[in-house]
C-alpha atoms as one frame of an Amber mdcrd trajectory, in Angstrom:
protein
 142.529 141.612  60.613 140.336 144.620  58.909 137.954 146.636  61.402 135.166
 145.281  59.677 135.698 142.120  60.638 137.116 142.845  64.565 133.516 144.360
  64.626 131.680 141.762  63.174 133.768 139.138  65.694 132.939 141.010  68.511
 129.277 141.670  68.027 129.037 137.875  67.162 130.705 137.183  70.635 128.462
 139.482  72.298 125.554 137.765  70.706 126.413 134.250  71.787 127.215 135.424
  75.382 124.262 137.052  75.283 122.277 134.044  74.367 124.324 131.579  76.236
 123.372 133.717  79.358 119.779 134.077  78.828 119.477 130.160  78.196 121.220
 129.331  81.597 119.097 131.536  83.188 115.878 130.247  81.324 116.925 126.535
  82.270 117.838 127.434  86.096 114.392 129.253  86.230 112.528 126.446  84.768
 114.225 123.614  86.526 113.408 125.238  89.735 110.034 125.912  88.842 109.505
 122.051  88.049 111.087 121.332  91.084 108.742 123.713  93.148 105.491 121.977
  91.432 106.275 118.476  91.614 107.425 119.246  95.380 103.949 120.888  95.910
 101.942 118.144  94.209 103.594 115.596  96.302 102.961 117.740  99.471  99.318
 117.965  98.255  99.091 114.347  97.375 100.169 113.235 100.845  97.685 115.469
 102.427  94.597 113.969 100.546  96.319 110.223 100.905  96.522 110.833 104.663
  93.195 111.930 104.872  92.097 108.609 103.227  94.468 106.648 104.597  93.160
 108.098 108.304  89.256 107.195 107.294  89.324 104.167 105.337  92.594 102.484
 106.082  93.315 102.071 102.344  96.200 103.851 100.146  95.338 106.293  97.776
  96.691 105.596  94.382 100.371 106.273  94.344 100.590 106.539  97.852 103.011
 103.688  99.880 103.949 102.981 103.145 107.708 102.810 104.029 108.944 102.543
 100.357 112.239 100.951 100.288 113.792 103.924  98.171 112.110 106.485 100.123
 115.130 109.082 100.842 116.965 108.728 104.027 115.949 112.670 104.937 112.079
 111.486 105.194 112.492 108.313 107.155 112.243 109.806 110.628 109.752 112.794
 109.875 108.211 114.545 113.132 105.240 113.484 113.982 101.933 115.166 112.277
 104.857 117.167 109.671 104.701 116.583 106.238 108.230 116.910 104.722 109.442
 116.913 101.050 112.561 116.029  99.546 114.265 115.959  96.479 115.880 112.549
  94.666 118.342 113.486  91.781 119.254 109.931  91.139 117.869 108.076  87.569
 116.874 104.459  87.616 116.190 103.447  83.968 113.396 105.233  82.441 112.471
 106.922  86.023 114.215 110.236  86.408 114.121 112.542  89.407 111.663 112.506
  91.788 109.787 115.077  94.387 108.909 112.675  97.464 106.817 113.917 100.442
 106.319 112.357 103.309 104.385 112.226 107.068 103.894 109.514 109.927 100.860
 107.951 110.316 100.289 108.191 113.667 102.871 108.201 116.873 106.467 107.374
 116.900 107.138 104.022 115.018 104.066 104.024 112.999 105.050 103.585 109.163
 105.427 106.886 107.072 103.207 107.146 103.991 105.106 109.025 101.105 104.136
 109.960  98.032 106.406 110.661  94.791 105.987 112.432  91.753 107.898 111.863
  88.733 109.344 114.542  86.874 110.826 112.810  83.853 107.904 114.239  81.473
 108.568 117.476  82.721 112.610 117.354  82.615 111.837 115.886  78.807 110.146
 119.130  77.981 112.882 121.147  79.675 115.183 119.530  77.525 113.110 119.901
  74.180 112.925 124.148  75.763 117.144 123.964  75.893 117.104 122.849  71.783
 114.563 125.318  71.195 116.325 127.871  72.685 119.602 126.903  71.307 118.389
 126.570  67.484 116.930 130.234  67.843 120.183 131.614  69.161 121.991 130.134
  66.181 119.496 131.751  63.878 119.488 135.030  65.441 123.264 134.591  65.127
 123.261 133.579  61.818 121.171 136.642  61.055 122.815 139.211  63.207 126.157
 138.700  61.946 125.955 139.941  58.035 123.946 142.485  59.758 126.743 143.316
  62.050 129.388 142.256  59.142 127.481 145.484  56.639 127.313 147.629  59.443
 131.084 147.465  60.041 131.676 147.603  56.352 129.877 150.851  56.427 131.848
 152.387  59.488 135.074 150.589  58.077 134.848 152.736  54.525 133.881 155.590
  56.107 137.159 155.509  58.268 138.996 154.614  55.177 137.786 157.525  53.038
 139.116 159.695  55.965 142.345 157.876  56.378 142.961 157.996  52.539 142.314
 161.819  52.672 144.615 162.068  55.377 147.336 160.015  53.626 146.786 161.851
  50.303 147.567 165.374  52.507 150.843 163.291  53.647 151.618 163.187  50.174
 151.241 166.736  49.264 147.931 166.819  48.043 146.786 169.869  50.207 143.246
 169.936  48.375 142.137 166.717  49.006 139.213 166.950  51.540 136.673 164.369
  53.127 133.760 166.425  52.582 130.272 165.946  54.389 129.685 162.102  55.877
 126.485 160.114  56.655 125.593 160.838  60.113 126.349 162.767  63.298 129.171
 160.543  65.001 132.483 160.347  65.948 133.680 159.406  62.291 131.761 162.498
  61.093 133.575 164.328  63.672 136.967 163.117  62.699 136.495 163.633  58.813
 135.281 166.910  60.124 138.604 167.787  62.146 140.682 166.336  59.116 139.380
 168.755  56.696 139.563 171.643  59.142 143.404 170.671  59.691 144.164 170.408
  55.709 142.160 173.947  55.235 144.742 175.413  58.266 147.952 173.351  56.429
 147.110 174.232  53.121 146.616 177.866  54.222 149.883 178.206  56.319 152.038
 176.226  53.195 150.664 178.746  50.934 151.340 181.554  52.708 155.137 179.969
  53.147 155.482 179.391  48.995 154.151 183.003  47.988 156.499 184.543  50.691
 159.449 182.491  49.501 158.422 183.557  45.806 158.293 187.007  46.662 161.589
 186.997  48.300 163.002 185.359  45.493 161.482 188.000  42.899 162.283 191.063
  44.985 166.387 189.585  45.265 166.667 188.723  41.421 166.660 192.600  40.728
 169.448 193.528  43.050 171.461 190.414  42.602 171.961 190.906  38.883 172.667
 194.737  39.622 175.511 193.273  41.939 176.988 190.926  39.505 176.833 193.718
  36.874 178.855 195.825  39.173 181.129 193.395  40.055 182.170 192.986  36.512
 183.144 196.355  36.694 185.752 196.084  39.205 189.600 195.746  38.270 190.532
 191.960  38.154 192.072 191.013  41.374 191.343 188.670  44.227 189.199 190.635
  45.522 186.977 190.930  42.442 187.188 187.021  41.874 186.011 186.570  45.518
 183.168 188.772  45.211 182.171 187.728  41.681 182.055 184.027  43.222 179.723
 185.222  46.289 177.364 187.180  43.545 177.367 183.907  41.670 176.358 182.143
  44.269 173.947 184.127  45.574 172.094 184.306  42.431 172.042 180.477  41.960
 170.517 180.899  45.573 167.690 183.049  43.980 166.891 181.199  40.905 166.915
 177.660  43.150 164.228 179.726  45.474 162.277 180.828  42.320 162.530 177.406
  40.766 161.233 176.030  43.681 158.172 178.434  44.094 157.164 177.576  40.473
 157.403 173.772  41.238 155.118 174.384  44.496 152.552 176.278  42.668 152.293
 174.173  40.062 153.309 176.370  36.855 155.596 173.848  35.458 154.448 171.946
  32.421 157.162 169.344  30.985 158.135 169.781  27.212 158.646 166.075  26.186
 160.773 164.797  23.047 162.282 161.555  22.140 165.731 161.725  23.373 168.617
 159.378  23.853 169.010 158.955  27.738 172.855 157.866  27.747 173.476 161.074
  25.613 172.009 163.630  27.741 173.251 162.126  30.873 176.662 162.498  29.462
 175.951 166.300  28.706 174.252 167.077  32.060 177.490 165.374  33.683 179.360
 167.538  31.459 177.878 170.642  32.244 178.726 170.552  35.708 182.347 170.685
  35.108 183.199 167.983  37.784 185.071 164.574  37.374 182.281 161.890  36.934
 182.573 158.516  35.887 179.613 157.797  33.202 178.739 154.092  32.125 175.966
 153.631  29.876 174.833 149.944  29.795 171.488 149.613  27.723 170.376 146.205
  26.178 167.226 145.792  24.049 165.331 142.685  23.744 167.637 140.629  21.840
 170.608 141.227  24.157 172.537 143.824  21.933 173.685 146.935  23.480 171.661
 149.907  21.827 171.290 153.519  22.910 167.954 153.703  25.093 165.717 156.373
  23.778 163.071 157.939  26.327 159.989 160.696  25.877 160.900 163.148  28.564
 161.385 166.721  29.069 165.238 166.741  28.457 166.035 170.002  30.144 164.583
 168.988  33.346 166.125 165.715  33.043 169.528 167.486  32.788 168.529 169.331
  35.734 167.979 166.349  37.791 171.397 164.764  36.866 173.114 167.718  37.199
 171.811 168.706  40.698 172.441 164.900  41.778 176.187 165.235  40.767 176.827
 168.266  42.321 175.311 167.099  45.535 177.456 163.842  45.469 180.450 166.152
  44.727 179.568 168.362  47.383 178.688 166.258  50.469 180.238 162.904  49.407
 183.623 161.872  48.471 185.617 160.707  45.012 184.909 158.884  42.863 181.398
 159.502  41.887 180.296 157.127  39.433 177.037 157.839  37.432 175.148 154.672
  35.466 172.718 154.305  32.971 170.726 151.198  32.462 167.632 151.173  30.296
 165.488 153.667  31.952 167.439 153.829  34.873 169.847 156.347  35.967 172.134
 155.599  39.147 174.070 158.400  41.016 176.551 157.114  43.611 179.613 158.605
  45.576 181.825 156.938  48.179 181.126 159.755  51.022 179.401 159.297  54.481
 176.140 158.648  52.911 172.738 160.114  53.382 171.665 161.013  56.754 168.944
 158.511  58.635 166.581 161.441  58.936 167.208 161.998  55.057 166.183 158.688
  54.281 163.329 158.431  56.480 161.725 162.040  56.312 162.835 163.246  52.538
 164.938 166.035  51.503 164.057 169.442  53.561 164.894 172.745  52.299 167.797
 174.645  54.141 169.000 171.296  55.906 171.898 169.164  54.860 171.844 166.820
  57.242 175.125 165.398  59.102 177.553 168.166  59.457 180.304 165.245  57.947
 178.041 165.969  54.638 179.796 169.510  54.260 177.928 172.789  53.817 175.444
 173.928  51.532 171.470 175.405  51.030 170.085 171.893  50.855 168.133 172.862
  47.933 169.542 170.608  45.331 167.939 167.608  46.259 164.615 169.294  46.750
 164.461 170.853  43.269 165.617 167.091  41.828 162.444 165.690  43.832 160.543
 168.159  42.566 161.522 167.704  38.718 161.317 164.120  38.976 157.872 164.188
  40.469 156.747 166.786  37.521 158.521 163.796  35.041 156.313 161.253  36.819
 159.602 159.838  37.383 160.480 157.908  40.888 163.862 159.504  42.568 165.133
 156.683  45.700 167.769 158.045  47.821 169.657 155.396  49.766 172.938 154.187
  50.956 175.183 151.419  50.005 176.250 148.709  51.917 179.872 149.235  51.452
 179.404 153.001  52.394 178.410 156.279  49.969 175.245 157.804  48.963 173.295
 156.218  46.048 170.794 158.086  44.378 168.197 156.165  41.636 166.401 157.701
  39.104 163.561 155.593  37.277 162.399 157.214  34.212 158.128 155.957  33.483
 157.721 153.971  30.478
């Protein structure tokens, strides 16, 4: 349930509880007041009726001697004292009554009693209850939209902060919430998220700049090493040294490529190319034994080459890195399948480790030990190049074993 409806429901529930509590208190207070006034009226009426009876020997209006329905508590009152009692019985149209009684003379003399019918006052009490119930419903109907509106405003502000945090998590380091209305906890959260984003952005930019600077500084001496290795006499030592220098040069080139991707300095050069042919050529450039299958059908079901608009150089880079990664960390056979705008690279090794599937590829981290050695930049570069092309690169494991990388090019 969205937050706005939770807050609205809480406000409505609170209003209902307050209205119910106020209604009960008013009802009880009014009922007690009616009873007290009725007993006071009966008490005073007995006083007056007793005075008339003793002077004239006649009963005043409403006064009775030993009435049959007199409450038991008043049938034997102490001599000379007046007492009151409440009778809550309802007989036909006669509702609850308040009684007052006093013995006329000594013991054994009749009891003079006076009753006050409380039905009219209780009828007014029921009307008061009805009016309060209607007023509570009207107030609830008016308060609920206000609560929904207020909760919606709060929800939109929180959603804005959440969206900013999501954009930062997705890699948009320039995302900011900005100033928000009001000076409350939501504004504090928004300001804290922006401060966190500023600090994170500065640190990442510093690290990226450091990586780019190191790669640039290493490029020249590595080139010199490679040239010097070419001058060595042929032999096992020369081959080993040259292979190590080539690996070092590849690492420097990968670092430079990552730094350019991080800096947003790369721009794709798009053209219409046959997808199957580009993928086949990229696989062939790796020099690794890989099976390639191209199965593309048009709308009529005829198998025809699929043409896509993309940057062929970057597409080759992505496919080549995926194939090399499959051979380096997986097991043969390695299969590449092209279908429609989708390229799937699969090996039959131990598969991607769980942390890589959960968090994505990380630099200089290859995952589980059984996946072999490497600097962990191949998948990072492939993911960055796919993002630059607007494509989706998904990493998964096959049910029967093996890592599966799926590249979906945009339409």
